[in-house]
PDB file of C-alpha atoms in Angstrom:
ATOM      1  CA  UNK A   1     -10.395   9.309   9.070  1.00 77.00           C
ATOM      2  CA  UNK A   2      -7.160   7.360   9.469  1.00 80.00           C
ATOM      3  CA  UNK A   3      -7.944   6.621  13.111  1.00 83.00           C
ATOM      4  CA  UNK A   4     -10.073   3.492  12.838  1.00 84.00           C
ATOM      5  CA  UNK A   5     -11.494   3.757  16.360  1.00 87.00           C
ATOM      6  CA  UNK A   6     -13.781   6.628  15.315  1.00 91.00           C
ATOM      7  CA  UNK A   7     -15.302   4.809  12.331  1.00 90.00           C
ATOM      8  CA  UNK A   8     -18.076   3.287  14.431  1.00 91.00           C
ATOM      9  CA  UNK A   9     -19.126   6.685  15.756  1.00 93.00           C
ATOM     10  CA  UNK A  10     -19.163   8.167  12.256  1.00 94.00           C
ATOM     11  CA  UNK A  11     -21.312   5.319  10.946  1.00 92.00           C
ATOM     12  CA  UNK A  12     -23.679   5.609  13.888  1.00 94.00           C
ATOM     13  CA  UNK A  13     -24.059   9.339  13.244  1.00 94.00           C
ATOM     14  CA  UNK A  14     -24.776   8.654   9.562  1.00 94.00           C
ATOM     15  CA  UNK A  15     -27.596   6.301  10.536  1.00 94.00           C
ATOM     16  CA  UNK A  16     -29.047   8.956  12.828  1.00 93.00           C
ATOM     17  CA  UNK A  17     -28.773  11.596  10.107  1.00 96.00           C
ATOM     18  CA  UNK A  18     -30.931   9.362   7.903  1.00 95.00           C
ATOM     19  CA  UNK A  19     -33.417   8.840  10.710  1.00 94.00           C
ATOM     20  CA  UNK A  20     -32.551   5.175  11.175  1.00 92.00           C
ATOM     21  CA  UNK A  21     -32.707   4.523  14.907  1.00 89.00           C
ATOM     22  CA  UNK A  22     -32.969   0.729  14.783  1.00 89.00           C
ATOM     23  CA  UNK A  23     -32.982  -2.162  12.342  1.00 92.00           C
ATOM     24  CA  UNK A  24     -30.566  -4.524  10.612  1.00 92.00           C
ATOM     25  CA  UNK A  25     -27.103  -3.486   9.427  1.00 92.00           C
ATOM     26  CA  UNK A  26     -25.427  -5.669   6.814  1.00 91.00           C
ATOM     27  CA  UNK A  27     -21.725  -6.481   7.235  1.00 89.00           C
ATOM     28  CA  UNK A  28     -19.525  -6.503   4.125  1.00 87.00           C
ATOM     29  CA  UNK A  29     -17.683  -9.843   3.648  1.00 78.00           C
ATOM     30  CA  UNK A  30     -14.458  -7.961   2.853  1.00 80.00           C
ATOM     31  CA  UNK A  31     -14.623  -5.924   6.065  1.00 84.00           C
ATOM     32  CA  UNK A  32     -11.797  -6.596   8.518  1.00 85.00           C
ATOM     33  CA  UNK A  33     -12.563  -8.504  11.699  1.00 87.00           C
ATOM     34  CA  UNK A  34     -11.570  -5.495  13.792  1.00 89.00           C
ATOM     35  CA  UNK A  35     -13.948  -3.186  11.913  1.00 89.00           C
ATOM     36  CA  UNK A  36     -16.778  -5.667  12.354  1.00 88.00           C
ATOM     37  CA  UNK A  37     -16.166  -5.905  16.077  1.00 90.00           C
ATOM     38  CA  UNK A  38     -15.961  -2.102  16.288  1.00 91.00           C
ATOM     39  CA  UNK A  39     -19.400  -1.727  14.676  1.00 92.00           C
ATOM     40  CA  UNK A  40     -20.752  -4.474  16.899  1.00 90.00           C
ATOM     41  CA  UNK A  41     -19.628  -2.486  19.944  1.00 91.00           C
ATOM     42  CA  UNK A  42     -20.893   0.877  18.659  1.00 93.00           C
ATOM     43  CA  UNK A  43     -24.250  -0.115  17.117  1.00 93.00           C
ATOM     44  CA  UNK A  44     -25.742  -1.685  20.209  1.00 89.00           C
ATOM     45  CA  UNK A  45     -29.310  -0.878  19.219  1.00 87.00           C
ATOM     46  CA  UNK A  46     -29.045  -2.546  15.828  1.00 93.00           C
ATOM     47  CA  UNK A  47     -28.909  -6.135  14.583  1.00 94.00           C
ATOM     48  CA  UNK A  48     -25.735  -6.850  12.603  1.00 93.00           C
ATOM     49  CA  UNK A  49     -26.101  -9.519   9.913  1.00 93.00           C
ATOM     50  CA  UNK A  50     -23.725 -11.160   7.453  1.00 91.00           C
ATOM     51  CA  UNK A  51     -24.589  -9.761   4.025  1.00 90.00           C
ATOM     52  CA  UNK A  52     -21.986 -11.866   2.162  1.00 86.00           C
ATOM     53  CA  UNK A  53     -24.378 -13.782  -0.084  1.00 85.00           C
ATOM     54  CA  UNK A  54     -26.304 -10.702  -1.193  1.00 90.00           C
ATOM     55  CA  UNK A  55     -23.258  -8.487  -1.750  1.00 90.00           C
ATOM     56  CA  UNK A  56     -21.345 -11.228  -3.578  1.00 87.00           C
ATOM     57  CA  UNK A  57     -24.294 -11.748  -5.918  1.00 89.00           C
ATOM     58  CA  UNK A  58     -24.626  -8.028  -6.589  1.00 91.00           C
ATOM     59  CA  UNK A  59     -20.890  -7.483  -7.110  1.00 92.00           C
ATOM     60  CA  UNK A  60     -20.543 -10.410  -9.498  1.00 94.00           C
ATOM     61  CA  UNK A  61     -22.300  -8.476 -12.289  1.00 96.00           C
ATOM     62  CA  UNK A  62     -20.607  -5.179 -13.150  1.00 97.00           C
ATOM     63  CA  UNK A  63     -22.203  -2.034 -14.545  1.00 97.00           C
ATOM     64  CA  UNK A  64     -20.681  -0.395 -17.655  1.00 97.00           C
ATOM     65  CA  UNK A  65     -19.068   2.262 -15.446  1.00 97.00           C
ATOM     66  CA  UNK A  66     -17.501  -0.408 -13.229  1.00 98.00           C
ATOM     67  CA  UNK A  67     -16.157  -2.286 -16.248  1.00 98.00           C
ATOM     68  CA  UNK A  68     -14.666   0.940 -17.587  1.00 98.00           C
ATOM     69  CA  UNK A  69     -12.915   1.555 -14.256  1.00 97.00           C
ATOM     70  CA  UNK A  70     -11.453  -1.981 -14.227  1.00 98.00           C
ATOM     71  CA  UNK A  71     -10.294  -1.595 -17.819  1.00 98.00           C
ATOM     72  CA  UNK A  72      -8.551   1.655 -16.912  1.00 97.00           C
ATOM     73  CA  UNK A  73      -6.870  -0.125 -13.996  1.00 98.00           C
ATOM     74  CA  UNK A  74      -5.660  -2.771 -16.481  1.00 98.00           C
ATOM     75  CA  UNK A  75      -4.186  -0.033 -18.672  1.00 97.00           C
ATOM     76  CA  UNK A  76      -2.437   1.363 -15.614  1.00 97.00           C
ATOM     77  CA  UNK A  77      -1.073  -2.093 -14.794  1.00 97.00           C
ATOM     78  CA  UNK A  78       0.655  -2.160 -18.176  1.00 97.00           C
ATOM     79  CA  UNK A  79       2.735   0.841 -17.049  1.00 97.00           C
ATOM     80  CA  UNK A  80       4.069  -1.157 -14.119  1.00 97.00           C
ATOM     81  CA  UNK A  81       4.737  -4.275 -16.188  1.00 98.00           C
ATOM     82  CA  UNK A  82       6.632  -2.259 -18.795  1.00 97.00           C
ATOM     83  CA  UNK A  83       8.814  -0.729 -16.072  1.00 98.00           C
ATOM     84  CA  UNK A  84       9.494  -4.174 -14.655  1.00 97.00           C
ATOM     85  CA  UNK A  85      10.549  -5.733 -17.945  1.00 97.00           C
ATOM     86  CA  UNK A  86      12.807  -2.753 -18.704  1.00 97.00           C
ATOM     87  CA  UNK A  87      14.535  -3.213 -15.337  1.00 97.00           C
ATOM     88  CA  UNK A  88      14.838  -6.987 -15.636  1.00 97.00           C
ATOM     89  CA  UNK A  89      18.429  -8.172 -15.836  1.00 96.00           C
ATOM     90  CA  UNK A  90      20.680 -10.745 -14.219  1.00 96.00           C
ATOM     91  CA  UNK A  91      21.737  -9.650 -10.740  1.00 97.00           C
ATOM     92  CA  UNK A  92      18.699  -7.559  -9.821  1.00 98.00           C
ATOM     93  CA  UNK A  93      16.794  -8.827  -6.786  1.00 98.00           C
ATOM     94  CA  UNK A  94      13.129  -9.734  -6.784  1.00 97.00           C
ATOM     95  CA  UNK A  95      12.592  -6.996  -4.184  1.00 96.00           C
ATOM     96  CA  UNK A  96      14.225  -4.404  -6.443  1.00 97.00           C
ATOM     97  CA  UNK A  97      11.988  -5.420  -9.344  1.00 97.00           C
ATOM     98  CA  UNK A  98       8.969  -5.228  -7.049  1.00 96.00           C
ATOM     99  CA  UNK A  99       9.962  -1.712  -5.962  1.00 97.00           C
ATOM    100  CA  UNK A 100      10.454  -0.605  -9.573  1.00 98.00           C
ATOM    101  CA  UNK A 101       7.040  -1.890 -10.667  1.00 98.00           C
ATOM    102  CA  UNK A 102       5.214  -0.578  -7.600  1.00 97.00           C
ATOM    103  CA  UNK A 103       6.851   2.856  -7.859  1.00 97.00           C
ATOM    104  CA  UNK A 104       5.865   3.128 -11.532  1.00 98.00           C
ATOM    105  CA  UNK A 105       2.258   2.234 -10.697  1.00 97.00           C
ATOM    106  CA  UNK A 106       1.992   4.713  -7.843  1.00 97.00           C
ATOM    107  CA  UNK A 107       3.644   7.480  -9.889  1.00 97.00           C
ATOM    108  CA  UNK A 108       1.145   6.829 -12.677  1.00 97.00           C
ATOM    109  CA  UNK A 109      -1.789   7.332 -10.330  1.00 97.00           C
ATOM    110  CA  UNK A 110      -2.600   4.000  -8.693  1.00 97.00           C
ATOM    111  CA  UNK A 111      -4.756   4.505  -5.596  1.00 96.00           C
ATOM    112  CA  UNK A 112      -3.609   1.240  -4.084  1.00 93.00           C
ATOM    113  CA  UNK A 113      -1.764  -1.963  -4.903  1.00 95.00           C
ATOM    114  CA  UNK A 114      -2.991  -5.504  -4.392  1.00 90.00           C
ATOM    115  CA  UNK A 115      -0.647  -8.297  -3.222  1.00 82.00           C
ATOM    116  CA  UNK A 116       2.136  -8.631  -0.691  1.00 76.00           C
ATOM    117  CA  UNK A 117       4.506  -5.649  -0.914  1.00 79.00           C
ATOM    118  CA  UNK A 118       2.261  -4.221  -3.619  1.00 87.00           C
ATOM    119  CA  UNK A 119       3.450  -6.447  -6.484  1.00 95.00           C
ATOM    120  CA  UNK A 120       4.246 -10.162  -6.767  1.00 96.00           C
ATOM    121  CA  UNK A 121       7.685 -10.962  -8.195  1.00 97.00           C
ATOM    122  CA  UNK A 122       9.274 -14.412  -8.114  1.00 97.00           C
ATOM    123  CA  UNK A 123      12.071 -16.077 -10.085  1.00 97.00           C
ATOM    124  CA  UNK A 124      13.980 -19.276 -10.712  1.00 96.00           C
ATOM    125  CA  UNK A 125      13.568 -22.239  -8.379  1.00 95.00           C
ATOM    126  CA  UNK A 126      11.310 -20.268  -6.038  1.00 95.00           C
ATOM    127  CA  UNK A 127       8.599 -20.429  -8.688  1.00 93.00           C
ATOM    128  CA  UNK A 128       8.615 -24.215  -8.495  1.00 92.00           C
ATOM    129  CA  UNK A 129       7.529 -24.032  -4.852  1.00 88.00           C
ATOM    130  CA  UNK A 130       4.766 -21.576  -5.698  1.00 82.00           C
ATOM    131  CA  UNK A 131       6.400 -18.774  -3.724  1.00 78.00           C
ATOM    132  CA  UNK A 132       5.161 -15.404  -4.926  1.00 81.00           C
ATOM    133  CA  UNK A 133       6.161 -12.755  -2.398  1.00 89.00           C
ATOM    134  CA  UNK A 134       9.363 -11.009  -3.559  1.00 94.00           C
ATOM    135  CA  UNK A 135      12.582 -11.797  -1.699  1.00 95.00           C
ATOM    136  CA  UNK A 136      16.227 -10.735  -1.815  1.00 96.00           C
ATOM    137  CA  UNK A 137      16.919 -13.571  -4.267  1.00 96.00           C
ATOM    138  CA  UNK A 138      18.930 -12.319  -7.231  1.00 98.00           C
ATOM    139  CA  UNK A 139      17.659 -13.087 -10.707  1.00 97.00           C
ATOM    140  CA  UNK A 140      20.062 -15.196 -12.774  1.00 96.00           C
ATOM    141  CA  UNK A 141      20.572 -15.794 -16.492  1.00 95.00           C
ATOM    142  CA  UNK A 142      18.131 -18.416 -17.698  1.00 95.00           C
ATOM    143  CA  UNK A 143      15.595 -17.836 -14.895  1.00 96.00           C
ATOM    144  CA  UNK A 144      11.888 -17.606 -15.399  1.00 97.00           C
ATOM    145  CA  UNK A 145      10.577 -14.413 -13.757  1.00 97.00           C
ATOM    146  CA  UNK A 146       6.903 -13.742 -13.012  1.00 97.00           C
ATOM    147  CA  UNK A 147       5.476 -10.275 -12.355  1.00 97.00           C
ATOM    148  CA  UNK A 148       1.887 -10.047 -11.093  1.00 97.00           C
ATOM    149  CA  UNK A 149       0.290  -6.605 -10.883  1.00 97.00           C
ATOM    150  CA  UNK A 150      -2.952  -5.407  -9.318  1.00 96.00           C
ATOM    151  CA  UNK A 151      -3.340  -1.635  -9.063  1.00 97.00           C
ATOM    152  CA  UNK A 152      -6.582   0.049  -8.038  1.00 96.00           C
ATOM    153  CA  UNK A 153      -8.004   3.036  -9.869  1.00 95.00           C
ATOM    154  CA  UNK A 154     -11.204   4.913  -8.963  1.00 94.00           C
ATOM    155  CA  UNK A 155     -11.857   2.253  -6.327  1.00 94.00           C
ATOM    156  CA  UNK A 156     -11.584  -0.769  -8.669  1.00 97.00           C
ATOM    157  CA  UNK A 157      -8.821  -3.359  -8.974  1.00 97.00           C
ATOM    158  CA  UNK A 158      -7.392  -5.465 -11.763  1.00 97.00           C
ATOM    159  CA  UNK A 159      -5.137  -8.525 -11.407  1.00 96.00           C
ATOM    160  CA  UNK A 160      -3.014 -10.203 -14.076  1.00 96.00           C
ATOM    161  CA  UNK A 161       0.502 -11.492 -14.636  1.00 97.00           C
ATOM    162  CA  UNK A 162       3.148 -12.439 -17.160  1.00 98.00           C
ATOM    163  CA  UNK A 163       6.217 -14.710 -17.040  1.00 98.00           C
ATOM    164  CA  UNK A 164       9.389 -14.040 -19.021  1.00 97.00           C
ATOM    165  CA  UNK A 165      12.958 -15.303 -19.293  1.00 96.00           C
ATOM    166  CA  UNK A 166      16.219 -13.586 -18.394  1.00 95.00           C
ATOM    167  CA  UNK A 167      18.939 -13.540 -21.020  1.00 85.00           C
ATOM    168  CA  UNK A 168      19.566 -16.727 -22.906  1.00 78.00           C
ATOM    169  CA  UNK A 169      17.434 -18.955 -25.095  1.00 89.00           C
ATOM    170  CA  UNK A 170      14.916 -21.110 -23.215  1.00 94.00           C
ATOM    171  CA  UNK A 171      15.804 -24.652 -22.218  1.00 95.00           C
ATOM    172  CA  UNK A 172      13.569 -27.485 -23.537  1.00 95.00           C
ATOM    173  CA  UNK A 173      11.771 -27.836 -20.191  1.00 96.00           C
ATOM    174  CA  UNK A 174      11.068 -24.101 -20.162  1.00 96.00           C
ATOM    175  CA  UNK A 175       9.614 -24.252 -23.650  1.00 96.00           C
ATOM    176  CA  UNK A 176       7.331 -27.061 -22.533  1.00 96.00           C
ATOM    177  CA  UNK A 177       6.150 -25.325 -19.360  1.00 97.00           C
ATOM    178  CA  UNK A 178       5.578 -22.036 -21.165  1.00 98.00           C
ATOM    179  CA  UNK A 179       3.657 -23.628 -24.030  1.00 97.00           C
ATOM    180  CA  UNK A 180       1.527 -25.770 -21.714  1.00 98.00           C
ATOM    181  CA  UNK A 181       0.639 -22.845 -19.452  1.00 98.00           C
ATOM    182  CA  UNK A 182      -0.082 -20.474 -22.310  1.00 98.00           C
ATOM    183  CA  UNK A 183      -2.168 -22.976 -24.273  1.00 98.00           C
ATOM    184  CA  UNK A 184      -4.084 -24.154 -21.178  1.00 98.00           C
ATOM    185  CA  UNK A 185      -5.119 -20.627 -20.276  1.00 98.00           C
ATOM    186  CA  UNK A 186      -6.135 -19.720 -23.807  1.00 98.00           C
ATOM    187  CA  UNK A 187      -7.993 -23.004 -24.310  1.00 98.00           C
ATOM    188  CA  UNK A 188     -10.134 -22.028 -21.334  1.00 97.00           C
ATOM    189  CA  UNK A 189     -10.517 -18.411 -22.457  1.00 98.00           C
ATOM    190  CA  UNK A 190     -11.708 -19.575 -25.877  1.00 97.00           C
ATOM    191  CA  UNK A 191     -14.716 -21.121 -24.128  1.00 96.00           C
ATOM    192  CA  UNK A 192     -15.592 -18.156 -21.904  1.00 97.00           C
ATOM    193  CA  UNK A 193     -19.088 -16.914 -22.671  1.00 96.00           C
ATOM    194  CA  UNK A 194     -22.343 -16.235 -20.872  1.00 96.00           C
ATOM    195  CA  UNK A 195     -23.973 -19.514 -19.838  1.00 94.00           C
ATOM    196  CA  UNK A 196     -20.828 -21.659 -19.735  1.00 93.00           C
ATOM    197  CA  UNK A 197     -20.189 -23.740 -16.622  1.00 88.00           C
ATOM    198  CA  UNK A 198     -16.835 -23.280 -14.888  1.00 88.00           C
ATOM    199  CA  UNK A 199     -16.193 -27.020 -15.059  1.00 88.00           C
ATOM    200  CA  UNK A 200     -16.041 -26.817 -18.861  1.00 91.00           C
ATOM    201  CA  UNK A 201     -13.277 -24.244 -18.609  1.00 94.00           C
ATOM    202  CA  UNK A 202     -11.340 -26.401 -16.151  1.00 92.00           C
ATOM    203  CA  UNK A 203     -11.669 -29.443 -18.368  1.00 93.00           C
ATOM    204  CA  UNK A 204     -10.314 -27.522 -21.359  1.00 95.00           C
ATOM    205  CA  UNK A 205      -7.276 -26.272 -19.417  1.00 96.00           C
ATOM    206  CA  UNK A 206      -6.646 -29.642 -17.762  1.00 95.00           C
ATOM    207  CA  UNK A 207      -6.748 -31.451 -21.118  1.00 97.00           C
ATOM    208  CA  UNK A 208      -3.892 -29.242 -22.359  1.00 98.00           C
ATOM    209  CA  UNK A 209      -1.771 -29.908 -19.268  1.00 97.00           C
ATOM    210  CA  UNK A 210      -2.355 -33.645 -19.645  1.00 97.00           C
ATOM    211  CA  UNK A 211      -1.420 -33.531 -23.316  1.00 97.00           C
ATOM    212  CA  UNK A 212       1.921 -31.979 -22.372  1.00 97.00           C
ATOM    213  CA  UNK A 213       2.376 -34.507 -19.567  1.00 97.00           C
ATOM    214  CA  UNK A 214       2.618 -31.818 -16.885  1.00 95.00           C
ATOM    215  CA  UNK A 215       2.416 -33.417 -13.443  1.00 91.00           C
ATOM    216  CA  UNK A 216       2.458 -30.299 -11.253  1.00 93.00           C
ATOM    217  CA  UNK A 217      -0.033 -27.720 -12.437  1.00 93.00           C
ATOM    218  CA  UNK A 218      -2.831 -25.437 -11.421  1.00 91.00           C
ATOM    219  CA  UNK A 219      -4.658 -25.779 -14.701  1.00 92.00           C
ATOM    220  CA  UNK A 220      -7.103 -22.951 -14.072  1.00 92.00           C
ATOM    221  CA  UNK A 221      -8.241 -20.592 -11.331  1.00 91.00           C
ATOM    222  CA  UNK A 222     -10.772 -17.842 -11.870  1.00 93.00           C
ATOM    223  CA  UNK A 223     -11.904 -15.085  -9.541  1.00 93.00           C
ATOM    224  CA  UNK A 224     -13.817 -11.878  -9.963  1.00 94.00           C
ATOM    225  CA  UNK A 225     -12.154  -8.477  -9.647  1.00 96.00           C
ATOM    226  CA  UNK A 226     -13.777  -5.203  -8.682  1.00 96.00           C
ATOM    227  CA  UNK A 227     -13.966  -3.248  -5.427  1.00 93.00           C
ATOM    228  CA  UNK A 228     -11.829  -6.079  -4.018  1.00 91.00           C
ATOM    229  CA  UNK A 229      -8.936  -7.708  -5.900  1.00 91.00           C
ATOM    230  CA  UNK A 230     -10.576 -11.097  -5.371  1.00 90.00           C
ATOM    231  CA  UNK A 231     -14.353 -11.349  -5.197  1.00 90.00           C
ATOM    232  CA  UNK A 232     -17.288 -13.310  -6.572  1.00 88.00           C
ATOM    233  CA  UNK A 233     -17.517 -15.249  -8.838  1.00 90.00           C
ATOM    234  CA  UNK A 234     -14.921 -17.894  -7.951  1.00 87.00           C
ATOM    235  CA  UNK A 235     -14.094 -20.608 -10.452  1.00 85.00           C
ATOM    236  CA  UNK A 236     -11.696 -23.124  -8.930  1.00 77.00           C
ATOM    237  CA  UNK A 237     -11.017 -26.862  -8.889  1.00 69.00           C
ATOM    238  CA  UNK A 238      -8.979 -29.421  -6.982  1.00 61.00           C
ATOM    239  CA  UNK A 239      -8.460 -28.846  -3.268  1.00 59.00           C
ATOM    240  CA  UNK A 240     -10.023 -25.378  -3.452  1.00 59.00           C
ATOM    241  CA  UNK A 241     -13.290 -26.837  -4.723  1.00 61.00           C
ATOM    242  CA  UNK A 242     -13.691 -28.635  -1.379  1.00 62.00           C
ATOM    243  CA  UNK A 243     -14.913 -25.350   0.102  1.00 59.00           C
ATOM    244  CA  UNK A 244     -18.540 -26.056   1.150  1.00 57.00           C
ATOM    245  CA  UNK A 245     -20.040 -23.669  -1.377  1.00 56.00           C
ATOM    246  CA  UNK A 246     -21.216 -25.089  -4.688  1.00 47.00           C
ATOM    247  CA  UNK A 247     -20.924 -21.669  -6.309  1.00 53.00           C
ATOM    248  CA  UNK A 248     -17.158 -21.929  -5.837  1.00 55.00           C
ATOM    249  CA  UNK A 249     -16.612 -25.139  -7.788  1.00 54.00           C
ATOM    250  CA  UNK A 250     -19.503 -24.861 -10.237  1.00 68.00           C
ATOM    251  CA  UNK A 251     -20.202 -21.332 -11.398  1.00 84.00           C
ATOM    252  CA  UNK A 252     -22.157 -20.385 -14.490  1.00 91.00           C
ATOM    253  CA  UNK A 253     -20.755 -17.285 -16.128  1.00 94.00           C
ATOM    254  CA  UNK A 254     -23.092 -14.382 -16.843  1.00 96.00           C
ATOM    255  CA  UNK A 255     -22.769 -11.344 -19.068  1.00 97.00           C
ATOM    256  CA  UNK A 256     -21.254  -8.473 -17.130  1.00 97.00           C
ATOM    257  CA  UNK A 257     -18.977 -10.598 -14.961  1.00 97.00           C
ATOM    258  CA  UNK A 258     -15.316  -9.551 -14.924  1.00 98.00           C
ATOM    259  CA  UNK A 259     -13.038 -12.465 -14.100  1.00 97.00           C
ATOM    260  CA  UNK A 260      -9.277 -12.955 -13.778  1.00 97.00           C
ATOM    261  CA  UNK A 261      -8.293 -16.395 -15.094  1.00 97.00           C
ATOM    262  CA  UNK A 262      -4.847 -17.907 -14.527  1.00 96.00           C
ATOM    263  CA  UNK A 263      -2.958 -21.097 -15.371  1.00 96.00           C
ATOM    264  CA  UNK A 264       0.348 -22.310 -13.967  1.00 96.00           C
ATOM    265  CA  UNK A 265       2.766 -25.229 -14.317  1.00 97.00           C
ATOM    266  CA  UNK A 266       5.786 -26.209 -12.214  1.00 96.00           C
ATOM    267  CA  UNK A 267       8.790 -28.522 -12.094  1.00 95.00           C
ATOM    268  CA  UNK A 268       9.955 -28.985  -8.486  1.00 92.00           C
ATOM    269  CA  UNK A 269      13.475 -27.693  -7.946  1.00 91.00           C
ATOM    270  CA  UNK A 270      13.678 -26.080 -11.383  1.00 93.00           C
ATOM    271  CA  UNK A 271      11.051 -23.426 -11.925  1.00 95.00           C
ATOM    272  CA  UNK A 272       7.550 -22.567 -12.958  1.00 96.00           C
ATOM    273  CA  UNK A 273       5.415 -20.463 -15.265  1.00 97.00           C
ATOM    274  CA  UNK A 274       2.142 -18.629 -14.699  1.00 97.00           C
ATOM    275  CA  UNK A 275      -0.076 -16.396 -16.815  1.00 98.00           C
ATOM    276  CA  UNK A 276      -3.232 -14.480 -15.946  1.00 98.00           C
ATOM    277  CA  UNK A 277      -5.738 -12.412 -17.918  1.00 98.00           C
ATOM    278  CA  UNK A 278      -8.752 -10.256 -17.009  1.00 98.00           C
ATOM    279  CA  UNK A 279     -11.850 -10.685 -19.183  1.00 98.00           C
ATOM    280  CA  UNK A 280     -15.348  -9.300 -19.377  1.00 98.00           C
ATOM    281  CA  UNK A 281     -17.952 -11.987 -20.035  1.00 97.00           C
ATOM    282  CA  UNK A 282     -20.321 -11.099 -22.876  1.00 95.00           C
ATOM    283  CA  UNK A 283     -23.178 -12.998 -24.467  1.00 87.00           C
ATOM    284  CA  UNK A 284     -21.285 -14.753 -27.243  1.00 90.00           C
ATOM    285  CA  UNK A 285     -17.814 -14.836 -25.729  1.00 94.00           C
ATOM    286  CA  UNK A 286     -15.547 -12.477 -23.846  1.00 96.00           C
ATOM    287  CA  UNK A 287     -13.672  -9.206 -24.162  1.00 97.00           C
ATOM    288  CA  UNK A 288     -10.043  -9.062 -23.070  1.00 98.00           C
ATOM    289  CA  UNK A 289      -9.400  -6.193 -20.639  1.00 98.00           C
ATOM    290  CA  UNK A 290      -5.724  -6.997 -19.940  1.00 97.00           C
ATOM    291  CA  UNK A 291      -3.767  -6.424 -23.141  1.00 96.00           C
ATOM    292  CA  UNK A 292      -0.120  -6.412 -22.059  1.00 97.00           C
ATOM    293  CA  UNK A 293       2.175  -8.342 -24.420  1.00 96.00           C
ATOM    294  CA  UNK A 294       3.860 -11.617 -23.494  1.00 97.00           C
ATOM    295  CA  UNK A 295       7.594 -10.745 -23.471  1.00 95.00           C
ATOM    296  CA  UNK A 296       9.647 -13.202 -25.527  1.00 92.00           C
ATOM    297  CA  UNK A 297       6.647 -15.304 -26.516  1.00 94.00           C
ATOM    298  CA  UNK A 298       8.136 -15.981 -29.953  1.00 92.00           C
ATOM    299  CA  UNK A 299      11.073 -17.831 -28.352  1.00 91.00           C
ATOM    300  CA  UNK A 300       8.729 -20.305 -26.686  1.00 93.00           C
ATOM    301  CA  UNK A 301       5.903 -20.834 -29.167  1.00 90.00           C
ATOM    302  CA  UNK A 302       7.833 -20.738 -32.466  1.00 73.00           C
TER     303      UNK A 302
END
């Protein structure tokens, strides 16, 4: 029911229906604080425990049916991206682009949308400050524009993005950022396989950024997708790796994991570029689940 206050009573009744009058109830790590407190109040005769470690481990490896659902969500995401690129022109606001993409996704059957306002859209200088929530900023000729989509279908999310240019030919600095970001991401993806350590992927992406002389970059971030838009496994570096969980900074990929990998580069006060792909880890490599084209790629990588 939409009224959250009755959820505890419904869950308690379900336990009674199964003949469970006492015992331990595991709390989902993605559950809201309010829901957790509600269950704590309602299930007074039970012991509530944090089941994060167990659930994260179980969710990290997807079944074939789960992978199929995520792949279908990726196909749905392409509908939204296509609508966004068709609507992209100088003068449109980031919020208008966001509305266009989100409306296309919902009309095509999305059950939900991940990210602030449903879709992330950012352009021009705002990209250089790593702002991602759409604003009333108007897109201008020569701006980089990023669209990040994450629709849910049959209870499973995807999450990937593309960056394109409005109007004119790219400036030299835009060519450099685009090429560095694209090559960094794909250098990491080329090494994705069961058994590889996340640090190897980071090193591959970082080496590309260093070769281009990029000073401001997030060479690589990886996170699982599934029943939540961001879930285990997490593959991060830099300040994020300081989280006191070794699985975050050093993760070994396993067959059946579905991970969204992204790379980004920025020039303060000018702009930025970010790309993201969703892949299924298989024994000898990976299978790309996000297959949307890179608009205007030929202008940057020629």
